Amino acid sequence: MPYRAAVDDFDFLLGQVIDFSALSETTRFADATQDMSRAILSEAGKMCDAVLAPLQRAGDLHPARLDNGVVRTSPGYAEGFKAIADGGWIGMSADPDYGGMGLPMSLTYAVNEMMSGACLSLQLAPLMSQGQIEALEHHASDAIKTLYLPKLISGEWTGTMNLTEPQAGSDVGALSSKAVDNGDGSYAISGQKIYISWGDNDFAANICHLVLARLPDAPAGTKGISLFLVPKFVPDDNGDPGTPNTLSVVSLEHKMGLHGSPTAVMQYDGATGWLVGPEHGGMAAMFTMMNNARLGVGGQGIGVAEAACQQAMAYAMERKQGRAGVGGTGTIAEHADVRRMLMTMKADTYAARAIALSCAHAIDMGNATGAADWTARAAFLTPIAKAFGSDVGIEVAQTGLQVHGGMGVIEETGAAQYSRDVRVTAIYEGTNGIQAMDLVGRKMMDGGEAANRLLDEIEAEIEGARVHFPNMADAVWQSCETLREATDWMVAQSDMNARFAGAVPYLRAFARVLGGHLHLLSAKADKGGPREKLARFYIQRLLPEHQGLLAHAQAGDKDLFALTTEELIA
Amino acid sequence: MPYRAAVDDFDFLLGQVIDFSALSETTRFADATQDMSRAILSEAGKMCDAVLAPLQRAGDLHPARLDNGVVRTSPGYAEGFKAIADGGWIGMSADPDYGGMGLPMSLTYAVNEMMSGACLSLQLAPLMSQGQIEALEHHASDAIKTLYLPKLISGEWTGTMNLTEPQAGSDVGALSSKAVDNGDGSYAISGQKIYISWGDNDFAANICHLVLARLPDAPAGTKGISLFLVPKFVPDDNGDPGTPNTLSVVSLEHKMGLHGSPTAVMQYDGATGWLVGPEHGGMAAMFTMMNNARLGVGGQGIGVAEAACQQAMAYAMERKQGRAGVGGTGTIAEHADVRRMLMTMKADTYAARAIALSCAHAIDMGNATGAADWTARAAFLTPIAKAFGSDVGIEVAQTGLQVHGGMGVIEETGAAQYSRDVRVTAIYEGTNGIQAMDLVGRKMMDGGEAANRLLDEIEAEIEGARVHFPNMADAVWQSCETLREATDWMVAQSDMNARFAGAVPYLRAFARVLGGHLHLLSAKADKGGPREKLARFYIQRLLPEHQGLLAHAQAGDKDLFALTTEELIA
């Protein structure tokens, strides 16, 4: 059974659960009707199924390689990227003045997720361009926008993000790349950057690097970082790729997965670049780009979860083994334990997708209305969507592998590849630990206001479902109350280490409760239908996980540091 | 920091927690004193650290390969196997009459686990021989024992297990390989077997295959399966390898990990073999072998967990990033979230090891005393040790990878290899789902007697710890009571599907509670010391997981099958 993009799920979620229609009541997204959304999702889904999914194995078997300084991409990837570009999918949410479609992030999220499930390593290329487009739209000069945006949006050129250096990973403020003013409006950028996804390719006419570096006498830490646009070829007077810039791909990493995506070490030797945003103001621009990239990475996990789930379902319904189970076909899908795995995969993928779409919706409402509440909601949901989406991707891929039994670890099956490819999503764009610290730290600097407003809304919606599903509503309501207590506990900790010590289990529990709420809303919109049945499974079996997580979350940090270093390594 | 076998942990557990001394009070294991145990563990540990651990990367980089029908093993593996054989580690628990050391399984478990952490793919070779040795000791004729056991024990020859066929995996009764009586005491074996670990190698003079096959007119299913010993070379009159048998390695699998271990498709074309055990009695012999192999596979997971934990500790204590955390060295080990990961890895590895050693101890006590209670205890703990041990191996390896951040997915780091190598341990020797079904099915056919006797003993021991640690004791006692309720629920289900629907979360919860109990005993033996501190972490943060698991475990099977096949794949 080949991959099929989950068009119906998106259509249902946008139409019945996420209140997509609220968007079409805004001026900015007045055209974003459900009919339009359905047409777009369907068109994108066809491309994912027919063009991208067949490239999944090729990237793994024939990794991107470095050939005399030039990256050679996997077979078919150039054609796949062209299909993405020609469909207009790179610039879906980009400014129409520069060739974008100006569509809501909700739809861009959906298409990005569908592409991830089809071929994650290729999908990462347009995702990087999207981040760059957004950063340039918000922070670049008109001259840069006019020259670069149309080419990035059309896919003629591609974009990358250059943050990390060997000594500066999660602590980006420790970076030491240098920028010197050339006196002609350009700067000379020098330094080495690592983990540059799609740092080079052989299908774009130019590759545009957004590079963080320090100007002379810049303040220490993140306050002294500036952002520069550094193209592979310096554009000539016509805006065409001109002189090769003084930058190079030093090497490509040997990764456990995502072999089709070239992860480069980049060297800049006085390379010509242009400032994006103010001097020393690079972090603000990077955060613009990274916030939406975080949602995108969550979607990468969820897309892989969808694909792994579909593959496991197909295998389980084909594979005969043991005495006939419930239903009598004799396939392993009718064995209770296998069915538990399949249902868990499906219910968690759905929950994570609904959370990610809620986040995208909040971004859209914030952009359309400018309301601070929506912006805060988006900011609060972003680390949850990123961490839970990628964790679900990893877990569902692992469970899918397990469904295959011995075949699961045989590479030809493809199940192992999903588990290898998706693993990095819990690490890049800020590790999931960093996401959780962001949630209980920065996102609770409001004293828990955004969290509690969300919980208030959820509880009000639960009350509306109680008449239909008293037991399910009660279970979700109880989980909400337990989460509220833990939230109060978090906010009350003035010692940030006490918060951080429980950040990861807290984030996970928050996602569990959100998932329960969104499953309940789905059940309400599909009474007696399959989404009600799936909600019952989730709420009865998976939601209770929040109890142990929230006990863990409120344990404080004292016992964490009770062991001395010597005792720890003993 | 190179790998160091966890000699001290084993010494402490055997001396203070598991009651190893009870063994030396039996006739059979009168020599098994703690001093002797310490000397053995220390000697084995040295070999693991110095000889085996350096082979870990070589197996991954230079996989075993098939070269004109002959398997060529990874560089250094022949020497590594020789070191294992020369140390006497293959036949540690084997019968001294045939060259074994006759030591308790507790010590064999420990050495096997230490070897797994050093180099899992090589360790699988002696583990397979050990299983064969045990099966032959219990079921083979004297002639076979006299000829084969000394050579298997010395490592001159190696052994394999041939169960699976393409259509017969978890359902071994579906196998169709044939055996025909040659009329001279031998049989002609024909058929194809898959997933044969170490199906061939280039360092043993002969390779002995234990093959399940059907005699003509055998009953259907598992009642019609016989076991045959089929050597690669038919021994001549001197017992030396003689004529090549009519068997061959068809191919080796491309696996996601464990590249150093050749996983073969084996073809038997009327190959000469000898019956082991009675006609149609093959399953009993296989179960003898598989039960202890299951404990061994649990130990493989725990060994990898140990190694991954050590590597992550070393990395975290070296890597500087971000503002100085608690302690002021500036390494990431002092960040609360990283410390949470390190402590979780350490506490879970310890819990899983203590459970596995409890199982090994029960096996030894059963063998030494013949008491049915000990045998039942061993049978009950075996699926828990296998499933929890391998799951902990997978989880700890994944967490170790996460501690490394971006470096974690770079293959040169080695963290990814642990996660790839260990993955199959949740699948082979019976998937972890099969283990859980065994626990709530076969192992509860006594009406829950073995389970409740274990819970009674645990609660009595908790009472003994209450005066020292009232809060910890209370938490473990409460978890025991919750587990007891769930156990009663399981036993009360006459519909096995209702049990199977919750089998995996039930097994996991049982392990969580056992882990709490064993951590508590460790705390009691190390008051104020590091093991008390580790116990506090486990009991406060990890033990609460049992709540959600046991809610899941008692949900029954109705909602599992609520979705139709069409709704499931929609």
PDB file of N, CA and C in Angstrom, chain A residues 62 73 91 95 119 134 149 152 181 227 248 274 281 285 292 299 317 327 352 357 368 386 424 429 453 455 462 521 529:
ATOM      1  N   HIS A  62      21.042   6.072  -1.777  1.00  0.00           N
ATOM      2  CA  HIS A  62      22.024   6.863  -2.527  1.00  0.00           C
ATOM      3  C   HIS A  62      22.115   8.239  -1.892  1.00  0.00           C
ATOM      4  N   THR A  73      23.045  15.483  -5.300  1.00  0.00           N
ATOM      5  CA  THR A  73      21.875  15.025  -4.541  1.00  0.00           C
ATOM      6  C   THR A  73      21.403  13.656  -5.027  1.00  0.00           C
ATOM      7  N   GLY A  91       6.188  28.841  -1.550  1.00  0.00           N
ATOM      8  CA  GLY A  91       5.749  30.177  -1.147  1.00  0.00           C
ATOM      9  C   GLY A  91       4.271  30.254  -0.809  1.00  0.00           C
ATOM     10  N   ASP A  95       4.456  36.401   0.734  1.00  0.00           N
ATOM     11  CA  ASP A  95       3.789  37.631   0.279  1.00  0.00           C
ATOM     12  C   ASP A  95       3.492  37.558  -1.224  1.00  0.00           C
ATOM     13  N   CYS A 119       8.473  12.158   1.837  1.00  0.00           N
ATOM     14  CA  CYS A 119       9.938  12.083   1.696  1.00  0.00           C
ATOM     15  C   CYS A 119      10.576  13.160   2.562  1.00  0.00           C
ATOM     16  N   GLU A 134      10.526  33.914   5.211  1.00  0.00           N
ATOM     17  CA  GLU A 134       9.841  34.620   6.288  1.00  0.00           C
ATOM     18  C   GLU A 134      10.778  35.622   6.983  1.00  0.00           C
ATOM     19  N   LEU A 149      13.540  37.410  -2.835  1.00  0.00           N
ATOM     20  CA  LEU A 149      12.288  36.704  -2.502  1.00  0.00           C
ATOM     21  C   LEU A 149      11.650  35.995  -3.702  1.00  0.00           C
ATOM     22  N   LEU A 152      13.571  32.767  -4.359  1.00  0.00           N
ATOM     23  CA  LEU A 152      13.399  31.741  -3.313  1.00  0.00           C
ATOM     24  C   LEU A 152      11.999  31.137  -3.388  1.00  0.00           C
ATOM     25  N   ASP A 181      32.679  45.167   7.981  1.00  0.00           N
ATOM     26  CA  ASP A 181      32.041  46.065   7.014  1.00  0.00           C
ATOM     27  C   ASP A 181      33.001  46.324   5.854  1.00  0.00           C
ATOM     28  N   LEU A 227      22.741  39.230  11.613  1.00  0.00           N
ATOM     29  CA  LEU A 227      22.359  38.244  10.599  1.00  0.00           C
ATOM     30  C   LEU A 227      22.740  38.747   9.211  1.00  0.00           C
ATOM     31  N   SER A 248      32.574  27.585   1.061  1.00  0.00           N
ATOM     32  CA  SER A 248      32.672  26.223   0.531  1.00  0.00           C
ATOM     33  C   SER A 248      32.057  25.208   1.492  1.00  0.00           C
ATOM     34  N   TRP A 274      25.203  40.482   3.083  1.00  0.00           N
ATOM     35  CA  TRP A 274      24.496  41.726   3.363  1.00  0.00           C
ATOM     36  C   TRP A 274      23.722  41.593   4.658  1.00  0.00           C
ATOM     37  N   GLY A 281      21.185  42.801  15.850  1.00  0.00           N
ATOM     38  CA  GLY A 281      19.770  42.441  16.007  1.00  0.00           C
ATOM     39  C   GLY A 281      19.451  41.116  15.337  1.00  0.00           C
ATOM     40  N   ALA A 285      15.671  38.304  14.320  1.00  0.00           N
ATOM     41  CA  ALA A 285      15.344  37.798  12.988  1.00  0.00           C
ATOM     42  C   ALA A 285      15.380  36.271  12.969  1.00  0.00           C
ATOM     43  N   ASN A 292       8.522  29.544  13.430  1.00  0.00           N
ATOM     44  CA  ASN A 292       7.710  28.777  12.492  1.00  0.00           C
ATOM     45  C   ASN A 292       8.414  27.521  12.027  1.00  0.00           C
ATOM     46  N   GLY A 299       5.775  19.162  12.559  1.00  0.00           N
ATOM     47  CA  GLY A 299       5.049  18.566  11.439  1.00  0.00           C
ATOM     48  C   GLY A 299       5.855  17.500  10.722  1.00  0.00           C
ATOM     49  N   MET A 317      -2.282  -5.978   8.065  1.00  0.00           N
ATOM     50  CA  MET A 317      -3.493  -6.504   7.429  1.00  0.00           C
ATOM     51  C   MET A 317      -3.173  -7.512   6.336  1.00  0.00           C
ATOM     52  N   GLY A 327     -12.311 -11.289  14.254  1.00  0.00           N
ATOM     53  CA  GLY A 327     -12.617 -10.922  12.871  1.00  0.00           C
ATOM     54  C   GLY A 327     -12.384 -12.068  11.899  1.00  0.00           C
ATOM     55  N   ALA A 352      -1.329  14.646  17.816  1.00  0.00           N
ATOM     56  CA  ALA A 352      -0.210  15.550  17.530  1.00  0.00           C
ATOM     57  C   ALA A 352      -0.553  16.485  16.368  1.00  0.00           C
ATOM     58  N   LEU A 357      -1.971  21.813  14.293  1.00  0.00           N
ATOM     59  CA  LEU A 357      -2.890  22.678  13.544  1.00  0.00           C
ATOM     60  C   LEU A 357      -3.457  23.779  14.441  1.00  0.00           C
ATOM     61  N   ALA A 368      -3.563  37.739  11.380  1.00  0.00           N
ATOM     62  CA  ALA A 368      -4.722  38.375  10.750  1.00  0.00           C
ATOM     63  C   ALA A 368      -5.343  39.462  11.615  1.00  0.00           C
ATOM     64  N   LYS A 386       6.225  21.384  18.554  1.00  0.00           N
ATOM     65  CA  LYS A 386       7.523  20.901  18.080  1.00  0.00           C
ATOM     66  C   LYS A 386       7.934  19.629  18.828  1.00  0.00           C
ATOM     67  N   VAL A 424      16.240  12.881  14.230  1.00  0.00           N
ATOM     68  CA  VAL A 424      16.860  14.198  14.433  1.00  0.00           C
ATOM     69  C   VAL A 424      15.824  15.289  14.714  1.00  0.00           C
ATOM     70  N   GLU A 429      16.507  22.497  15.381  1.00  0.00           N
ATOM     71  CA  GLU A 429      15.620  23.644  15.693  1.00  0.00           C
ATOM     72  C   GLU A 429      15.364  23.772  17.192  1.00  0.00           C
ATOM     73  N   ARG A 453      -5.321  30.637  30.499  1.00  0.00           N
ATOM     74  CA  ARG A 453      -6.391  31.033  29.569  1.00  0.00           C
ATOM     75  C   ARG A 453      -6.733  29.867  28.646  1.00  0.00           C
ATOM     76  N   LEU A 455      -6.317  26.678  29.384  1.00  0.00           N
ATOM     77  CA  LEU A 455      -7.027  25.665  30.180  1.00  0.00           C
ATOM     78  C   LEU A 455      -8.471  26.086  30.444  1.00  0.00           C
ATOM     79  N   ILE A 462     -15.026  21.485  27.149  1.00  0.00           N
ATOM     80  CA  ILE A 462     -15.348  20.165  27.699  1.00  0.00           C
ATOM     81  C   ILE A 462     -16.779  20.174  28.229  1.00  0.00           C
ATOM     82  N   LEU A 521     -13.280  16.974  21.045  1.00  0.00           N
ATOM     83  CA  LEU A 521     -13.968  17.821  20.061  1.00  0.00           C
ATOM     84  C   LEU A 521     -14.237  17.048  18.774  1.00  0.00           C
ATOM     85  N   GLY A 529     -19.215   7.905  15.020  1.00  0.00           N
ATOM     86  CA  GLY A 529     -18.326   7.610  13.889  1.00  0.00           C
ATOM     87  C   GLY A 529     -16.940   7.201  14.354  1.00  0.00           C
TER      88      GLY A 529
END
